[in-house]
Every structure is written in structure tokens, then in C-alpha cells.
Short mmCIF file of N, CA and C in Angstrom, two decimals:
data_model
loop_
_atom_site.label_atom_id
_atom_site.label_comp_id
_atom_site.label_asym_id
_atom_site.label_seq_id
_atom_site.Cartn_x
_atom_site.Cartn_y
_atom_site.Cartn_z
N MET A 375 -1.00 12.10 -0.37
CA MET A 375 -1.76 11.29 0.92
C MET A 375 -2.89 10.17 0.79
N VAL A 376 -3.25 10.49 -0.62
CA VAL A 376 -4.33 9.97 -0.90
C VAL A 376 -3.50 8.13 -1.08
N GLY A 377 -2.57 8.40 -1.97
CA GLY A 377 -2.09 7.00 -2.66
C GLY A 377 -1.69 6.38 -1.31
N ALA A 378 -1.08 6.52 -0.16
CA ALA A 378 -0.54 6.23 0.92
C ALA A 378 -1.54 5.39 1.85
N ALA A 379 -2.67 6.35 1.82
CA ALA A 379 -3.82 5.41 2.39
C ALA A 379 -4.77 4.50 1.81
N LEU A 380 -4.40 4.30 0.37
CA LEU A 380 -5.24 3.03 -0.20
C LEU A 380 -4.19 2.35 -0.07
N ALA A 381 -2.80 2.48 0.15
CA ALA A 381 -1.80 1.16 0.37
C ALA A 381 -2.23 0.32 1.20
N ARG A 382 -2.94 0.46 2.22
CA ARG A 382 -3.09 -0.23 3.42
C ARG A 382 -4.51 -1.40 3.01
N SER A 383 -4.96 -1.09 1.87
CA SER A 383 -6.23 -2.02 1.07
C SER A 383 -5.77 -2.67 0.49
N LEU A 384 -4.84 -2.64 -0.56
CA LEU A 384 -3.99 -3.52 -1.54
C LEU A 384 -2.81 -4.54 -1.10
N SER A 385 -2.85 -5.46 -2.28
CA SER A 385 -1.23 -5.66 -2.18
C SER A 385 -0.61 -5.00 -2.51
N GLY A 386 0.70 -5.06 -2.71
CA GLY A 386 1.67 -4.64 -2.53
C GLY A 386 1.74 -3.98 -4.24
N ILE A 387 1.48 -5.48 -5.44
CA ILE A 387 1.28 -5.45 -6.64
C ILE A 387 0.45 -4.68 -7.23
N GLU A 388 -1.20 -4.86 -6.37
CA GLU A 388 -2.28 -4.31 -6.90
C GLU A 388 -2.12 -2.96 -6.96
N PHE A 389 -1.11 -2.10 -5.78
CA PHE A 389 -0.80 -0.70 -5.34
C PHE A 389 -0.36 -0.31 -6.62
N LEU A 390 0.98 -1.21 -6.63
CA LEU A 390 1.65 -0.72 -7.75
C LEU A 390 0.79 -0.30 -9.43
N ARG A 391 0.25 -1.47 -9.76
CA ARG A 391 -0.56 -1.34 -10.90
C ARG A 391 -1.52 -0.17 -11.37
N ALA A 392 -2.27 0.15 -9.83
CA ALA A 392 -2.97 0.93 -9.77
C ALA A 392 -2.55 2.61 -9.77
N ILE A 393 -1.57 2.49 -9.55
CA ILE A 393 -0.75 4.03 -9.71
C ILE A 393 0.02 3.74 -11.20
N ALA A 394 0.68 3.02 -11.68
CA ALA A 394 0.50 2.61 -12.97
C ALA A 394 -0.44 3.17 -14.07
N ASP A 395 -1.78 2.75 -13.55
CA ASP A 395 -2.63 2.79 -14.56
C ASP A 395 -3.26 3.82 -14.21
N GLY A 396 -2.96 4.73 -13.17
CA GLY A 396 -3.16 6.49 -13.20
C GLY A 396 -4.66 6.38 -12.23
N ARG A 397 -5.06 5.22 -11.67
CA ARG A 397 -5.96 5.25 -10.66
C ARG A 397 -6.16 5.43 -9.08
N ILE A 398 -4.50 5.69 -9.30
CA ILE A 398 -3.98 6.12 -7.52
C ILE A 398 -2.90 6.81 -7.95
N PRO A 399 -2.79 8.20 -7.81
CA PRO A 399 -1.88 9.40 -7.67
C PRO A 399 -0.47 8.94 -7.65
N ALA A 400 0.52 9.37 -8.54
CA ALA A 400 1.70 9.01 -8.26
C ALA A 400 2.60 9.59 -7.50
N PRO A 401 3.14 9.31 -6.58
CA PRO A 401 3.88 9.46 -5.40
C PRO A 401 4.73 11.10 -5.84
N PRO A 402 4.50 12.20 -5.10
CA PRO A 402 5.01 13.70 -5.52
C PRO A 402 6.70 13.60 -5.93
N ILE A 403 7.50 12.40 -5.80
CA ILE A 403 8.93 12.66 -5.78
C ILE A 403 8.77 11.74 -7.49
N ALA A 404 8.05 11.61 -7.53
CA ALA A 404 7.82 10.86 -9.22
C ALA A 404 7.56 12.11 -10.18
N ALA A 405 7.21 12.75 -10.02
CA ALA A 405 6.84 14.09 -10.72
C ALA A 405 7.59 14.99 -10.54
N LEU A 406 8.29 15.10 -9.42
CA LEU A 406 9.04 16.48 -9.34
C LEU A 406 10.77 15.35 -10.05
N LEU A 407 10.93 14.44 -9.98
CA LEU A 407 11.89 14.13 -10.92
C LEU A 407 11.82 13.38 -11.98
N GLY A 408 10.46 13.51 -12.24
CA GLY A 408 9.97 12.78 -13.60
C GLY A 408 10.42 11.42 -14.22
N MET A 409 10.09 10.73 -13.02
CA MET A 409 10.18 9.25 -12.74
C MET A 409 9.14 8.75 -13.23
N GLY A 410 8.92 7.45 -13.89
CA GLY A 410 7.51 6.51 -14.55
C GLY A 410 7.69 5.42 -13.77
N LEU A 411 6.81 4.58 -13.73
CA LEU A 411 6.69 2.82 -13.33
C LEU A 411 6.53 2.47 -14.84
N GLY A 412 7.53 1.30 -15.10
CA GLY A 412 7.43 0.64 -16.69
C GLY A 412 6.69 -0.95 -16.08
N GLU A 413 7.75 -1.74 -15.91
CA GLU A 413 7.22 -2.88 -15.79
C GLU A 413 6.81 -3.12 -14.57
N ILE A 414 5.86 -4.00 -14.35
CA ILE A 414 5.50 -4.25 -12.97
C ILE A 414 5.11 -5.83 -12.70
N ALA A 415 6.00 -6.65 -12.02
CA ALA A 415 5.80 -8.33 -11.37
C ALA A 415 6.51 -8.37 -10.54
N PRO A 416 5.94 -9.50 -10.09
CA PRO A 416 6.00 -10.34 -8.73
C PRO A 416 7.67 -10.12 -8.32
N GLY A 417 8.19 -9.00 -7.52
CA GLY A 417 9.90 -9.51 -7.18
C GLY A 417 10.34 -8.66 -8.17
N ARG A 418 9.69 -8.10 -9.05
CA ARG A 418 10.31 -6.96 -10.42
C ARG A 418 9.81 -6.07 -10.33
N VAL A 419 10.20 -4.97 -10.27
CA VAL A 419 9.76 -3.42 -11.20
C VAL A 419 10.55 -2.91 -11.60
N THR A 420 10.47 -1.91 -12.42
CA THR A 420 11.18 -1.39 -13.25
C THR A 420 10.53 0.64 -13.64
N PHE A 421 11.39 1.50 -13.62
CA PHE A 421 11.34 2.74 -13.47
C PHE A 421 11.99 3.30 -14.61
N THR A 422 11.44 4.34 -15.30
CA THR A 422 12.21 5.03 -16.41
C THR A 422 12.36 6.17 -15.80
N LEU A 423 13.57 7.05 -16.54
CA LEU A 423 13.89 8.68 -16.44
C LEU A 423 14.60 9.39 -17.02
N ASP A 424 13.59 10.58 -17.24
CA ASP A 424 13.86 10.89 -18.67
C ASP A 424 15.01 12.02 -18.44
N VAL A 425 16.20 11.87 -19.18
CA VAL A 425 17.42 12.74 -18.60
C VAL A 425 17.08 14.56 -18.89
N GLY A 426 17.54 15.08 -17.89
CA GLY A 426 17.28 16.41 -18.54
C GLY A 426 18.65 17.58 -17.51
N GLU A 427 18.58 19.04 -18.04
CA GLU A 427 19.41 19.44 -16.88
C GLU A 427 18.77 19.95 -15.60
N HIS A 428 17.53 19.52 -15.08
CA HIS A 428 17.08 20.15 -14.28
C HIS A 428 17.48 19.22 -13.05
N LEU A 429 18.15 18.02 -13.44
CA LEU A 429 18.50 17.19 -13.00
C LEU A 429 20.04 17.08 -12.13
N TYR A 430 20.64 18.10 -13.14
CA TYR A 430 22.42 18.03 -13.43
C TYR A 430 22.68 18.37 -11.40
N ASN A 431 24.18 18.45 -11.38
CA ASN A 431 24.95 19.00 -10.30
C ASN A 431 25.56 20.02 -10.76
N PRO A 432 25.97 20.58 -10.12
CA PRO A 432 26.81 21.96 -10.59
C PRO A 432 28.78 21.42 -11.42
N ILE A 433 28.46 20.19 -11.33
CA ILE A 433 30.05 19.79 -12.47
C ILE A 433 29.43 19.06 -13.52
N GLY A 434 28.05 19.09 -14.10
CA GLY A 434 27.75 18.88 -15.47
C GLY A 434 26.95 17.65 -15.95
N SER A 435 26.61 16.77 -14.89
CA SER A 435 26.30 15.70 -14.96
C SER A 435 24.89 15.08 -14.12
N VAL A 436 24.53 14.35 -14.70
CA VAL A 436 22.95 14.24 -13.29
C VAL A 436 23.53 13.87 -11.71
N HIS A 437 22.99 14.71 -10.93
CA HIS A 437 23.39 14.08 -9.42
C HIS A 437 23.04 12.96 -9.07
N GLY A 438 24.32 13.06 -8.23
CA GLY A 438 24.44 10.95 -7.32
C GLY A 438 22.79 10.73 -6.89
N GLY A 439 22.51 11.85 -6.12
CA GLY A 439 21.43 11.66 -5.14
C GLY A 439 19.95 11.35 -6.55
N VAL A 440 20.03 11.88 -7.51
CA VAL A 440 18.68 11.14 -8.45
C VAL A 440 19.51 9.39 -8.37
N PHE A 441 20.39 9.40 -8.73
CA PHE A 441 20.75 7.86 -9.00
C PHE A 441 19.96 7.11 -7.67
N CYS A 442 20.13 7.64 -6.79
CA CYS A 442 20.16 7.15 -5.37
C CYS A 442 18.80 6.98 -5.56
N THR A 443 17.88 7.82 -5.95
CA THR A 443 16.65 7.69 -5.28
C THR A 443 15.53 6.66 -6.10
N LEU A 444 16.06 7.52 -7.43
CA LEU A 444 15.69 6.15 -8.55
C LEU A 444 16.35 5.00 -7.98
N LEU A 445 17.23 3.78 -8.09
CA LEU A 445 17.57 2.95 -7.30
C LEU A 445 16.58 2.54 -6.15
N ASP A 446 16.58 3.44 -5.43
CA ASP A 446 15.73 3.25 -3.91
C ASP A 446 14.45 2.68 -4.69
N SER A 447 14.02 3.36 -5.13
CA SER A 447 12.47 3.46 -5.93
C SER A 447 12.33 2.39 -6.60
N ALA A 448 13.15 1.76 -7.41
CA ALA A 448 13.38 0.39 -8.77
C ALA A 448 13.06 -0.73 -7.30
N MET A 449 13.96 -0.49 -6.39
CA MET A 449 14.33 -1.69 -5.34
C MET A 449 13.63 -1.83 -4.29
N GLY A 450 12.65 -0.85 -3.86
CA GLY A 450 11.84 -0.65 -2.55
C GLY A 450 10.55 -0.99 -2.97
N CYS A 451 10.50 -0.70 -4.76
CA CYS A 451 8.89 -1.74 -5.32
C CYS A 451 9.05 -2.28 -5.25
N ALA A 452 10.18 -3.27 -6.06
CA ALA A 452 10.43 -4.69 -6.25
C ALA A 452 10.08 -5.52 -4.79
N VAL A 453 10.77 -4.83 -3.82
CA VAL A 453 9.89 -5.17 -2.47
C VAL A 453 8.31 -5.37 -2.15
N HIS A 454 7.95 -3.99 -2.41
CA HIS A 454 6.80 -3.80 -2.58
C HIS A 454 5.65 -4.71 -3.14
N SER A 455 6.21 -4.91 -3.87
CA SER A 455 5.03 -5.81 -5.35
C SER A 455 5.09 -7.29 -4.31
N THR A 456 5.99 -7.91 -3.61
CA THR A 456 5.89 -8.88 -3.04
C THR A 456 5.10 -9.16 -1.78
N LEU A 457 4.66 -8.17 -1.29
CA LEU A 457 3.61 -8.35 -0.35
C LEU A 457 2.02 -7.85 -0.66
N GLY A 458 1.61 -8.50 0.86
CA GLY A 458 0.19 -8.77 0.73
C GLY A 458 -0.61 -7.52 1.44
N VAL A 459 -1.80 -7.52 1.10
CA VAL A 459 -2.68 -6.63 1.51
C VAL A 459 -2.04 -6.34 3.40
N GLY A 460 -1.81 -5.11 3.55
CA GLY A 460 -1.66 -4.95 4.93
C GLY A 460 -0.20 -4.70 5.35
N GLN A 461 0.30 -5.74 4.61
CA GLN A 461 1.92 -5.31 4.51
C GLN A 461 2.49 -3.98 3.97
N ALA A 462 3.63 -3.65 4.58
CA ALA A 462 4.18 -2.44 4.39
C ALA A 462 5.85 -2.64 4.05
N TYR A 463 6.43 -1.73 3.85
CA TYR A 463 8.15 -1.84 4.15
C TYR A 463 8.64 -0.60 4.37
N THR A 464 9.59 -0.54 4.84
CA THR A 464 10.60 0.63 4.57
C THR A 464 12.06 0.36 4.52
N THR A 465 12.77 1.26 3.82
CA THR A 465 14.15 0.98 3.73
C THR A 465 15.27 0.79 4.75
N LEU A 466 16.13 0.13 5.02
CA LEU A 466 16.86 0.28 6.14
C LEU A 466 18.33 0.42 6.13
N GLU A 467 18.85 0.28 4.70
CA GLU A 467 20.20 0.77 4.25
C GLU A 467 19.86 0.70 2.30
N VAL A 468 21.03 1.20 1.67
CA VAL A 468 21.15 1.24 0.51
C VAL A 468 22.57 1.36 -0.20
N LYS A 469 23.51 0.70 -0.80
CA LYS A 469 24.67 0.90 -1.04
C LYS A 469 24.42 0.72 -2.61
N VAL A 470 24.85 2.23 -3.29
CA VAL A 470 25.33 2.16 -4.44
C VAL A 470 26.16 2.52 -5.23
N ASN A 471 26.47 1.90 -6.09
CA ASN A 471 27.82 2.27 -7.06
C ASN A 471 27.37 3.10 -8.20
N LEU A 472 28.30 3.75 -8.51
CA LEU A 472 27.91 4.80 -9.91
C LEU A 472 29.22 4.50 -10.55
N VAL A 473 28.63 4.09 -11.98
CA VAL A 473 29.69 3.53 -12.85
C VAL A 473 29.95 4.47 -14.06
N LYS A 474 29.44 5.53 -14.33
CA LYS A 474 29.31 6.16 -15.20
C LYS A 474 27.94 7.37 -15.69
N ALA A 475 29.57 8.52 -15.73
CA ALA A 475 28.69 9.82 -15.46
C ALA A 475 27.22 9.90 -16.53
N LEU A 476 25.92 10.58 -16.33
CA LEU A 476 24.87 10.63 -16.98
C LEU A 476 24.54 11.85 -17.32
N THR A 477 24.13 11.95 -18.59
CA THR A 477 24.19 13.42 -19.32
C THR A 477 23.43 13.45 -20.28
N LEU A 478 22.88 14.94 -20.79
CA LEU A 478 21.70 14.94 -21.82
C LEU A 478 21.97 14.06 -23.00
N ASP A 479 23.30 13.64 -23.12
CA ASP A 479 23.73 12.64 -24.10
C ASP A 479 23.06 11.04 -24.28
N THR A 480 22.49 10.83 -22.96
CA THR A 480 21.90 10.08 -23.02
C THR A 480 20.33 10.23 -22.72
N ALA A 481 19.21 10.00 -23.16
CA ALA A 481 17.81 10.77 -23.05
C ALA A 481 17.28 10.10 -22.06
N ARG A 482 17.01 8.77 -22.23
CA ARG A 482 16.35 8.10 -21.25
C ARG A 482 17.00 6.78 -20.66
N VAL A 483 17.10 6.94 -19.61
CA VAL A 483 17.13 5.21 -18.31
C VAL A 483 16.15 4.57 -18.20
N VAL A 484 16.54 3.36 -17.93
CA VAL A 484 15.61 2.36 -17.03
C VAL A 484 16.81 1.88 -15.48
N ALA A 485 15.28 2.09 -14.92
CA ALA A 485 16.22 1.45 -13.00
C ALA A 485 15.32 -0.16 -13.11
N GLU A 486 15.74 -0.62 -12.97
CA GLU A 486 15.36 -2.42 -12.56
C GLU A 486 15.40 -2.68 -11.36
N GLY A 487 14.73 -3.06 -10.51
CA GLY A 487 14.49 -3.35 -9.43
C GLY A 487 14.22 -4.73 -9.27
N GLN A 488 15.10 -5.67 -8.50
CA GLN A 488 14.77 -7.37 -8.35
C GLN A 488 15.01 -8.24 -7.00
N VAL A 489 14.04 -8.86 -6.29
CA VAL A 489 14.27 -9.09 -4.93
C VAL A 489 15.37 -9.92 -4.94
N ILE A 490 15.97 -9.82 -4.35
CA ILE A 490 16.81 -11.39 -4.23
C ILE A 490 16.21 -12.01 -3.03
N THR A 491 15.98 -11.37 -1.56
CA THR A 491 15.50 -12.58 -0.94
C THR A 491 14.36 -11.93 -0.04
N THR A 492 13.57 -12.70 0.93
CA THR A 492 12.53 -12.14 1.39
C THR A 492 12.28 -12.89 2.48
N GLY A 493 11.74 -12.54 3.75
CA GLY A 493 11.79 -13.16 4.84
C GLY A 493 10.64 -12.70 5.76
N ARG A 494 10.82 -13.14 6.83
CA ARG A 494 9.26 -12.97 7.75
C ARG A 494 9.53 -11.17 7.82
N ARG A 495 10.77 -10.76 8.33
CA ARG A 495 10.88 -9.34 8.85
C ARG A 495 12.29 -8.53 7.84
N VAL A 496 12.63 -9.24 7.04
CA VAL A 496 13.73 -8.75 6.17
C VAL A 496 13.59 -8.86 4.91
N ALA A 497 13.82 -7.98 4.00
CA ALA A 497 13.98 -8.30 2.23
C ALA A 497 15.01 -7.67 1.76
N THR A 498 16.02 -8.06 0.70
CA THR A 498 16.81 -7.75 0.10
C THR A 498 16.65 -7.91 -1.74
N ALA A 499 16.85 -6.85 -1.86
CA ALA A 499 17.23 -6.58 -3.50
C ALA A 499 18.10 -6.02 -3.80
N SER A 500 17.67 -5.83 -5.38
CA SER A 500 19.40 -5.48 -6.37
C SER A 500 18.51 -4.63 -6.96
N GLY A 501 19.42 -3.52 -8.13
CA GLY A 501 19.01 -2.62 -8.77
C GLY A 501 20.15 -2.19 -9.85
N ARG A 502 19.86 -2.19 -10.75
CA ARG A 502 20.76 -1.47 -11.72
C ARG A 502 20.05 -0.13 -12.72
N ILE A 503 20.68 0.75 -13.21
CA ILE A 503 20.39 1.57 -14.14
C ILE A 503 20.98 1.74 -15.46
N ILE A 504 20.09 1.50 -16.53
CA ILE A 504 20.83 1.20 -17.91
C ILE A 504 20.48 1.89 -18.81
N ALA A 505 20.73 2.55 -19.85
CA ALA A 505 20.52 3.37 -20.65
C ALA A 505 19.90 1.95 -21.97
N ALA A 506 19.28 2.62 -22.85
CA ALA A 506 17.92 1.62 -24.23
C ALA A 506 19.63 0.66 -24.69
N ASP A 507 20.86 1.12 -24.91
CA ASP A 507 21.48 0.11 -25.51
C ASP A 507 22.75 -0.57 -24.78
N GLY A 508 21.88 -0.87 -23.35
CA GLY A 508 22.62 -1.51 -22.63
C GLY A 508 23.84 -1.04 -21.41
N THR A 509 24.09 -0.08 -21.30
CA THR A 509 25.48 0.61 -21.18
C THR A 509 24.84 0.62 -19.14
N PRO A 510 25.67 0.20 -18.81
CA PRO A 510 25.43 0.38 -17.35
C PRO A 510 25.91 1.71 -16.55
N TYR A 511 25.27 2.47 -16.24
CA TYR A 511 25.38 3.57 -15.21
C TYR A 511 25.24 3.50 -13.64
N ALA A 512 24.91 2.57 -13.11
CA ALA A 512 24.74 2.11 -11.51
C ALA A 512 24.20 0.95 -11.12
N HIS A 513 24.59 0.64 -9.91
CA HIS A 513 24.18 -0.82 -9.70
C HIS A 513 24.15 -0.34 -8.00
N ALA A 514 23.23 -1.22 -7.54
CA ALA A 514 22.89 -0.91 -6.19
C ALA A 514 22.21 -2.30 -5.47
N THR A 515 22.07 -2.26 -4.23
CA THR A 515 21.74 -3.12 -3.56
C THR A 515 20.76 -2.58 -2.00
N THR A 516 20.02 -3.20 -1.75
CA THR A 516 19.51 -2.83 -0.90
C THR A 516 18.70 -3.68 0.80
N THR A 517 18.28 -3.61 1.72
CA THR A 517 17.92 -4.26 2.83
C THR A 517 16.63 -3.44 2.92
N CYS A 518 15.17 -4.16 3.18
CA CYS A 518 14.16 -3.35 3.81
C CYS A 518 13.41 -4.19 4.61
N LEU A 519 13.18 -3.39 5.73
CA LEU A 519 12.79 -4.29 6.52
C LEU A 519 10.91 -4.09 6.56
N THR A 520 10.21 -5.24 6.57
CA THR A 520 8.84 -5.72 5.93
C THR A 520 8.10 -5.69 7.54
N PHE A 521 6.63 -5.05 7.39
CA PHE A 521 6.20 -5.24 8.76
C PHE A 521 4.31 -4.77 8.75
N THR A 522 3.86 -5.10 9.52
CA THR A 522 2.38 -4.73 9.02
C THR A 522 2.04 -3.86 9.10
N ALA A 523 1.23 -2.98 8.20
CA ALA A 523 1.06 -1.51 8.27
C ALA A 523 -0.18 -0.98 9.38
#
């Protein structure tokens, strides 16, 4: 909860950069799944994920929930990167399309989140998961509620 408390005193992009730099601890979900922050720019954030069997479902590929969590993180943080001090967000809805099974044959993927629109109370973003060679594994959209924290 240290990071969550500090989020209120920084702009969204300052907060995300502090996590990336190690000045603020990463959220526990990032450690659990092995996600890492990549690029951080206003309205755009990437995450990396090293693929491992610990992420597998019973039929031998990465569980769909991992795709959803990775995309929700990238898109939500893209929205967060546009917020000022004292502002916060929460996900209202996520739509994910899984287009290719992810296995150990692909060692690492990148999830890209990009803001589409921001308004006074609602922001939308899109995201995709791709391999280093550009192979797409999933794409998604989200709607987020923004508010004063």
C-alpha cells in the first residue's frame, strides 16, 4: 500500500516513472505474474511479460486471465499517465480478443496501451499484446472512470 499512498501526491506519469525507476515498489500483481513496466509516455505505456509454464492453463497455453490482466494494466496505466496530481481512475469495462495461443515458443511479449479519448469523467484506451517479431496475440479496449482521489 506504500505505492498507493504515494500515488495521490504525484501526477500519473510521475508515479509510473517512479515505479519504473524503483523509487516506488511495483504493485504485487506485477511480481506475481512477472510483468515489467517498459515505455512510459503521456497516453502510452508498455509492459513486458516473460512467458512461463506458471502462467499456463490446464490445456497447455497462457491462461486468458493473464492476457486480460496484462492488457488491463497497460491500458489503465496509459490512462493514468494522463492524470494530474490528486486524480485517479478505475476500470469500468474491458473487452479482450485473444487471437493466438501463447506458449513457451514465445519467450517474451509486450503489451501496449494507448489512450483513445479523455474527458472530464471518462477515458478510453486500446491495447494489444505482440511478440518481438510483431506477431499479435490479443487486442483490447477499455473504458475508465476518472475522479478526484
